[in-house]
Amino acid sequence: MKQPLTCLALALSLLEVCLCAPRRENYDLTGETDWENIDLTNYRDLYDYDDLEPIIEVGTVAPPPNVLPVNQNVPPPETPPPALEEEVPLRPRTTTPLPRLDFEGPGLFGPQTGLGLPTCLLCVCISTSVYCDDVDLEYVPPLPKDTTYFYARFNKIKRVGGNDFLNLNKLKRIDLTGNHITELHEDAFLKLPALQELLLAENKIRSLPELPVTMRYIDARNNQLLSAGIRPEAFKGLTQLEFLYLSYNRLDFIPIPLPESLRSFHIQHNNIQTMHKETFCNHHDTTHQRRALEDIRLDGNPINLSHYPQAYFCLPRLPTGRMQ
């Protein structure tokens, strides 16, 4: 009687385990299990609960309720306006005013030019020298008062006025080579007390104005100078003149008298046809010598120098030119 009751209790315990425990795929129900010695009170150790992980299949999640079909035109959601930030006024910044350059007067960069720029911005000013070469000038710009050397070569200057160099008492050199000058005012250079060098080559000048007695170097080559455009005795009073270049012009005779200080005289390629016997020497003083005048060029002229032997007796060298 006791053995049947034991079997019934065992059967009820097994039934309870089967109904309450989760289903397991890997129970070992083979005959190797020792059913008689199994501890049914510790049945929780017989199952691995860590394997109970949820399995989610792709595509089984339901779409959210507010998703609309693709083909339906839906206006974009309205973006709420940004919150307005309160503007905080900035305190005014204190700045130091820049120094003002007064270009109406002489100014830092020289006097004002007609192009709206001071001379020393349009040109290059180095110490007391002003370089305005090849900047398309059509007139002589106003210069600083202490200008000593002025260069305005290869521009488009057509005229030099009587006031272009006014009050430039330190000006020693003017170089206007390669411009379009056709007119020189009578007082353009006369009132320059320190002027020594004047370069007017490669222009269209027909006449020379009166020059100051301080001149030492005159270059008027390649112009259209006429004998009528040179005043009588124009160079006589220039007692410091050493270099006189009048080649490639339209001169018919040599401008005399020439100062004793002259060292080089070029008048080649003109229309010189005759020569006075006292052009270079004092015919009344046979002991007269001009040792300084060593360079005379008369080549390229129609004159035959061999016809005037008395004109060279005072010279250390014969002039260059046609001898037959």
Short mmCIF file of C-alpha atoms in Angstrom, two decimals:
data_model
loop_
_atom_site.label_atom_id
_atom_site.label_comp_id
_atom_site.label_asym_id
_atom_site.label_seq_id
_atom_site.Cartn_x
_atom_site.Cartn_y
_atom_site.Cartn_z
CA MET A 1 0.00 0.00 0.00
CA LYS A 2 2.84 2.31 0.76
CA GLN A 3 4.55 1.84 -2.59
CA PRO A 4 1.49 2.87 -4.69
CA LEU A 5 1.15 6.12 -2.73
CA THR A 6 4.76 6.95 -3.41
CA CYS A 7 4.26 6.40 -7.12
CA LEU A 8 1.16 8.60 -7.11
CA ALA A 9 3.02 11.49 -5.41
CA LEU A 10 5.80 11.17 -7.93
CA ALA A 11 3.37 11.29 -10.82
CA LEU A 12 1.68 14.44 -9.48
CA SER A 13 5.03 16.16 -9.01
CA LEU A 14 6.03 15.39 -12.59
CA LEU A 15 2.73 16.69 -13.86
CA GLU A 16 3.19 19.93 -11.95
CA VAL A 17 6.66 20.37 -13.43
CA CYS A 18 5.42 19.82 -16.97
CA LEU A 19 2.57 22.31 -16.57
CA CYS A 20 4.52 25.08 -14.87
CA ALA A 21 7.98 24.95 -16.48
CA PRO A 22 8.54 26.59 -19.92
CA ARG A 23 8.95 24.38 -22.87
CA ARG A 24 12.56 23.39 -23.56
CA GLU A 25 13.81 21.95 -26.77
CA ASN A 26 16.90 20.29 -25.37
CA TYR A 27 15.54 18.01 -22.65
CA ASP A 28 17.50 14.86 -22.50
CA LEU A 29 14.78 12.24 -22.36
CA THR A 30 16.97 9.33 -23.23
CA GLY A 31 17.26 6.35 -21.13
CA GLU A 32 20.44 7.57 -19.63
CA THR A 33 18.59 9.87 -17.13
CA ASP A 34 18.56 8.54 -13.61
CA TRP A 35 14.87 9.15 -12.85
CA GLU A 36 14.99 7.37 -9.54
CA ASN A 37 17.65 9.64 -8.05
CA ILE A 38 16.51 12.94 -9.60
CA ASP A 39 15.90 15.85 -7.20
CA LEU A 40 12.56 17.30 -8.18
CA THR A 41 12.75 20.03 -5.57
CA ASN A 42 15.62 21.70 -7.48
CA TYR A 43 13.97 21.65 -10.89
CA ARG A 44 14.81 25.29 -11.64
CA ASP A 45 18.47 24.32 -12.17
CA LEU A 46 17.42 21.99 -14.96
CA TYR A 47 16.41 24.88 -17.29
CA ASP A 48 18.62 27.63 -18.72
CA TYR A 49 16.52 30.80 -18.46
CA ASP A 50 19.17 32.89 -20.23
CA ASP A 51 18.04 31.48 -23.57
CA LEU A 52 14.72 33.29 -23.23
CA GLU A 53 15.66 36.28 -25.41
CA PRO A 54 12.91 37.88 -27.50
CA ILE A 55 13.17 37.24 -31.23
CA ILE A 56 12.04 40.16 -33.41
CA GLU A 57 11.58 39.55 -37.12
CA VAL A 58 12.30 42.41 -39.57
CA GLY A 59 9.15 43.81 -41.09
CA THR A 60 6.82 42.75 -38.38
CA VAL A 61 6.86 46.15 -36.59
CA ALA A 62 3.74 48.08 -37.36
CA PRO A 63 4.24 51.60 -38.91
CA PRO A 64 3.40 54.60 -36.80
CA PRO A 65 -0.17 55.79 -37.20
CA ASN A 66 0.79 59.22 -38.70
CA VAL A 67 2.73 57.84 -41.73
CA LEU A 68 0.96 58.74 -45.00
CA PRO A 69 1.33 57.13 -48.43
CA VAL A 70 4.31 58.14 -50.52
CA ASN A 71 2.33 59.59 -53.43
CA GLN A 72 0.33 61.96 -51.26
CA ASN A 73 1.61 65.57 -51.28
CA VAL A 74 1.97 66.73 -47.76
CA PRO A 75 3.04 70.31 -46.98
CA PRO A 76 6.19 70.53 -44.88
CA PRO A 77 5.61 71.08 -41.23
CA GLU A 78 5.58 74.66 -40.15
CA THR A 79 8.76 75.73 -38.41
CA PRO A 80 8.06 77.82 -35.39
CA PRO A 81 9.56 81.30 -35.65
CA PRO A 82 12.82 81.71 -33.75
CA ALA A 83 12.62 83.39 -30.48
CA LEU A 84 13.51 87.05 -30.73
CA GLU A 85 16.61 87.99 -28.83
CA GLU A 86 16.76 91.30 -27.16
CA GLU A 87 19.35 93.56 -28.80
CA VAL A 88 21.87 95.00 -26.42
CA PRO A 89 23.22 98.38 -27.64
CA LEU A 90 27.01 98.47 -27.92
CA ARG A 91 28.99 101.15 -26.28
CA PRO A 92 30.56 103.60 -28.74
CA ARG A 93 34.23 102.86 -29.43
CA THR A 94 36.67 105.65 -28.90
CA THR A 95 39.05 106.00 -31.86
CA THR A 96 41.95 108.31 -32.39
CA PRO A 97 41.45 110.40 -35.58
CA LEU A 98 44.03 109.86 -38.32
CA PRO A 99 46.26 112.78 -39.27
CA ARG A 100 44.86 114.75 -42.21
CA LEU A 101 47.08 115.26 -45.25
CA ASP A 102 46.48 118.68 -46.72
CA PHE A 103 47.12 118.29 -50.44
CA GLU A 104 45.84 121.74 -51.27
CA GLY A 105 49.08 123.25 -50.06
CA PRO A 106 52.60 121.85 -50.37
CA GLY A 107 51.61 118.87 -48.22
CA LEU A 108 53.55 115.81 -47.23
CA PHE A 109 53.76 114.50 -50.81
CA GLY A 110 54.32 117.74 -52.62
CA PRO A 111 51.89 120.17 -54.25
CA GLN A 112 48.64 119.09 -55.86
CA THR A 113 48.66 118.14 -59.55
CA GLY A 114 45.87 118.39 -62.08
CA LEU A 115 45.39 114.61 -61.96
CA GLY A 116 44.18 114.77 -58.37
CA LEU A 117 47.40 113.39 -56.92
CA PRO A 118 50.27 115.20 -55.24
CA THR A 119 53.45 115.23 -57.31
CA CYS A 120 55.34 112.81 -55.09
CA LEU A 121 52.62 110.17 -55.47
CA LEU A 122 52.34 110.59 -59.22
CA CYS A 123 56.13 110.71 -59.55
CA VAL A 124 59.00 109.44 -57.44
CA CYS A 125 60.64 111.86 -55.04
CA ILE A 126 63.99 110.90 -53.59
CA SER A 127 65.56 113.55 -51.40
CA THR A 128 65.55 116.67 -53.61
CA SER A 129 65.21 114.77 -56.91
CA VAL A 130 61.84 114.30 -58.66
CA TYR A 131 61.49 111.52 -61.27
CA CYS A 132 58.43 111.72 -63.53
CA ASP A 133 59.70 109.60 -66.42
CA ASP A 134 57.16 107.88 -68.68
CA VAL A 135 53.98 108.63 -66.72
CA ASP A 136 52.03 110.25 -69.61
CA LEU A 137 52.40 113.79 -68.32
CA GLU A 138 50.96 116.47 -70.59
CA TYR A 139 52.37 119.41 -68.65
CA VAL A 140 55.11 120.16 -66.13
CA PRO A 141 53.72 119.23 -62.68
CA PRO A 142 54.08 121.59 -59.71
CA LEU A 143 57.27 120.73 -57.88
CA PRO A 144 58.33 120.93 -54.24
CA LYS A 145 60.21 124.12 -53.43
CA ASP A 146 63.45 122.34 -52.62
CA THR A 147 63.62 120.37 -55.90
CA THR A 148 67.18 120.27 -57.24
CA TYR A 149 66.95 117.70 -60.06
CA PHE A 150 63.82 117.23 -62.18
CA TYR A 151 63.35 114.41 -64.72
CA ALA A 152 60.26 114.19 -66.94
CA ARG A 153 61.54 112.16 -69.87
CA PHE A 154 59.37 110.35 -72.41
CA ASN A 155 56.05 111.97 -71.62
CA LYS A 156 53.54 113.98 -73.68
CA ILE A 157 54.45 117.50 -72.59
CA LYS A 158 53.80 120.00 -75.42
CA ARG A 159 54.57 123.31 -73.81
CA VAL A 160 56.69 124.81 -71.02
CA GLY A 161 55.06 127.89 -69.52
CA GLY A 162 56.60 130.92 -67.91
CA ASN A 163 55.48 129.88 -64.41
CA ASP A 164 56.14 126.14 -64.56
CA PHE A 165 59.42 126.50 -62.64
CA LEU A 166 58.57 129.65 -60.72
CA ASN A 167 60.39 130.14 -57.39
CA LEU A 168 62.39 126.94 -57.71
CA ASN A 169 65.59 128.65 -56.67
CA LYS A 170 67.50 125.41 -56.02
CA LEU A 171 66.75 123.74 -59.34
CA LYS A 172 70.00 122.74 -61.08
CA ARG A 173 68.96 120.18 -63.71
CA ILE A 174 65.89 119.92 -65.96
CA ASP A 175 65.55 116.90 -68.24
CA LEU A 176 62.60 116.96 -70.66
CA THR A 177 64.05 114.55 -73.21
CA GLY A 178 61.63 112.68 -75.46
CA ASN A 179 58.47 114.79 -75.14
CA HIS A 180 56.31 116.63 -77.72
CA ILE A 181 57.42 120.15 -76.84
CA THR A 182 56.83 122.73 -79.55
CA GLU A 183 56.83 125.91 -77.48
CA LEU A 184 59.09 127.27 -74.75
CA HIS A 185 57.99 130.45 -73.04
CA GLU A 186 60.55 133.25 -73.17
CA ASP A 187 60.83 133.26 -69.37
CA ALA A 188 60.56 129.50 -68.87
CA PHE A 189 64.14 129.13 -67.54
CA LEU A 190 65.50 132.66 -67.23
CA LYS A 191 64.46 133.16 -63.59
CA LEU A 192 66.13 130.02 -62.27
CA PRO A 193 69.23 131.29 -60.46
CA ALA A 194 70.83 127.86 -59.93
CA LEU A 195 70.06 126.16 -63.27
CA GLN A 196 73.12 124.50 -64.79
CA GLU A 197 71.88 121.68 -67.02
CA LEU A 198 69.03 121.79 -69.54
CA LEU A 199 68.18 118.71 -71.61
CA LEU A 200 65.57 119.22 -74.36
CA ALA A 201 66.61 116.51 -76.83
CA GLU A 202 64.10 114.68 -79.04
CA ASN A 203 61.31 117.24 -79.09
CA LYS A 204 59.85 119.56 -81.74
CA ILE A 205 61.39 122.83 -80.59
CA ARG A 206 61.92 125.56 -83.21
CA SER A 207 63.45 128.25 -81.02
CA LEU A 208 65.37 128.61 -77.75
CA PRO A 209 64.44 131.13 -75.07
CA GLU A 210 66.90 133.24 -73.13
CA LEU A 211 68.85 131.19 -70.60
CA PRO A 212 70.44 132.09 -67.26
CA VAL A 213 74.18 132.80 -67.13
CA THR A 214 74.71 129.84 -64.81
CA MET A 215 74.28 127.30 -67.63
CA ARG A 216 76.98 124.63 -68.02
CA TYR A 217 75.24 121.99 -70.16
CA ILE A 218 72.70 122.48 -72.99
CA ASP A 219 71.36 119.56 -75.01
CA ALA A 220 68.90 120.44 -77.80
CA ARG A 221 69.64 117.58 -80.18
CA ASN A 222 67.02 116.10 -82.50
CA ASN A 223 64.67 119.05 -82.65
CA GLN A 224 63.53 121.45 -85.38
CA LEU A 225 65.71 124.40 -84.39
CA LEU A 226 66.08 127.15 -86.99
CA SER A 227 68.81 129.75 -87.09
CA ALA A 228 66.09 132.39 -86.82
CA GLY A 229 64.98 130.74 -83.60
CA ILE A 230 68.28 131.49 -81.81
CA ARG A 231 68.81 135.05 -80.68
CA PRO A 232 71.96 136.88 -81.80
CA GLU A 233 74.80 136.26 -79.36
CA ALA A 234 72.54 133.89 -77.44
CA PHE A 235 75.50 132.03 -75.89
CA LYS A 236 77.99 134.87 -75.50
CA GLY A 237 77.04 135.68 -71.92
CA LEU A 238 77.05 132.06 -70.76
CA THR A 239 80.57 132.25 -69.40
CA GLN A 240 80.30 128.90 -67.60
CA LEU A 241 78.93 126.89 -70.53
CA GLU A 242 81.02 123.76 -71.25
CA PHE A 243 78.80 121.49 -73.37
CA LEU A 244 76.57 122.66 -76.24
CA TYR A 245 74.78 120.04 -78.36
CA LEU A 246 72.71 121.28 -81.33
CA SER A 247 73.03 118.34 -83.74
CA TYR A 248 70.20 117.04 -85.95
CA ASN A 249 68.35 120.32 -86.37
CA ARG A 250 67.77 122.82 -89.22
CA LEU A 251 70.46 125.38 -88.50
CA ASP A 252 72.00 127.30 -91.42
CA PHE A 253 74.98 128.78 -89.59
CA ILE A 254 76.96 128.43 -86.40
CA PRO A 255 75.63 130.68 -83.61
CA ILE A 256 78.51 133.00 -82.65
CA PRO A 257 80.25 134.08 -80.57
CA LEU A 258 80.81 130.95 -78.52
CA PRO A 259 81.99 131.36 -74.90
CA GLU A 260 85.63 130.65 -74.05
CA SER A 261 84.57 128.11 -71.45
CA LEU A 262 83.18 125.74 -74.10
CA ARG A 263 84.76 122.25 -74.17
CA SER A 264 82.46 120.27 -76.47
CA PHE A 265 80.41 121.64 -79.38
CA HIS A 266 78.27 119.35 -81.56
CA ILE A 267 76.39 120.78 -84.52
CA GLN A 268 76.56 117.89 -86.98
CA HIS A 269 73.72 117.00 -89.36
CA ASN A 270 72.39 120.49 -89.90
CA ASN A 271 72.50 122.75 -92.93
CA ILE A 272 75.74 124.63 -92.21
CA GLN A 273 77.20 125.87 -95.52
CA THR A 274 79.67 128.55 -94.51
CA MET A 275 81.79 129.65 -91.58
CA HIS A 276 83.16 132.97 -90.36
CA LYS A 277 86.91 133.10 -89.87
CA GLU A 278 86.39 134.20 -86.28
CA THR A 279 83.87 131.51 -85.46
CA PHE A 280 86.33 129.86 -83.05
CA CYS A 281 89.44 132.08 -83.01
CA ASN A 282 90.21 135.79 -82.62
CA HIS A 283 91.61 136.71 -86.00
CA HIS A 284 93.18 139.88 -84.62
CA ASP A 285 95.19 137.98 -81.98
CA THR A 286 97.45 135.36 -83.50
CA THR A 287 98.48 134.16 -80.04
CA HIS A 288 94.92 133.36 -79.09
CA GLN A 289 94.44 129.72 -78.07
CA ARG A 290 91.34 127.79 -77.05
CA ARG A 291 92.78 124.80 -75.24
CA ALA A 292 89.48 123.82 -73.63
CA LEU A 293 87.59 123.35 -76.91
CA GLU A 294 88.76 119.89 -77.94
CA ASP A 295 85.58 118.37 -79.39
CA ILE A 296 83.94 120.03 -82.42
CA ARG A 297 81.68 118.07 -84.75
CA LEU A 298 80.55 119.50 -88.08
CA ASP A 299 80.09 116.24 -89.99
CA GLY A 300 76.85 115.74 -91.87
CA ASN A 301 76.78 119.40 -93.05
CA PRO A 302 77.28 120.68 -96.62
CA ILE A 303 80.26 122.83 -95.57
CA ASN A 304 83.75 121.95 -96.75
CA LEU A 305 86.05 122.61 -93.80
CA SER A 306 89.15 122.79 -95.98
CA HIS A 307 87.96 126.18 -97.30
CA TYR A 308 88.36 127.87 -93.90
CA PRO A 309 91.86 127.09 -92.56
CA GLN A 310 92.15 130.46 -90.73
CA ALA A 311 89.17 129.47 -88.54
CA TYR A 312 91.04 126.69 -86.68
CA PHE A 313 94.51 128.02 -85.87
CA CYS A 314 93.68 128.50 -82.17
CA LEU A 315 92.16 125.05 -81.65
CA PRO A 316 94.06 122.08 -80.17
CA ARG A 317 92.25 119.73 -82.66
CA LEU A 318 90.63 120.19 -86.04
CA PRO A 319 86.85 119.89 -86.20
CA THR A 320 85.29 116.65 -87.44
CA GLY A 321 83.69 117.14 -90.84
CA ARG A 322 84.04 117.07 -94.59
CA MET A 323 87.43 118.23 -95.82
CA GLN A 324 86.96 117.87 -99.60
#
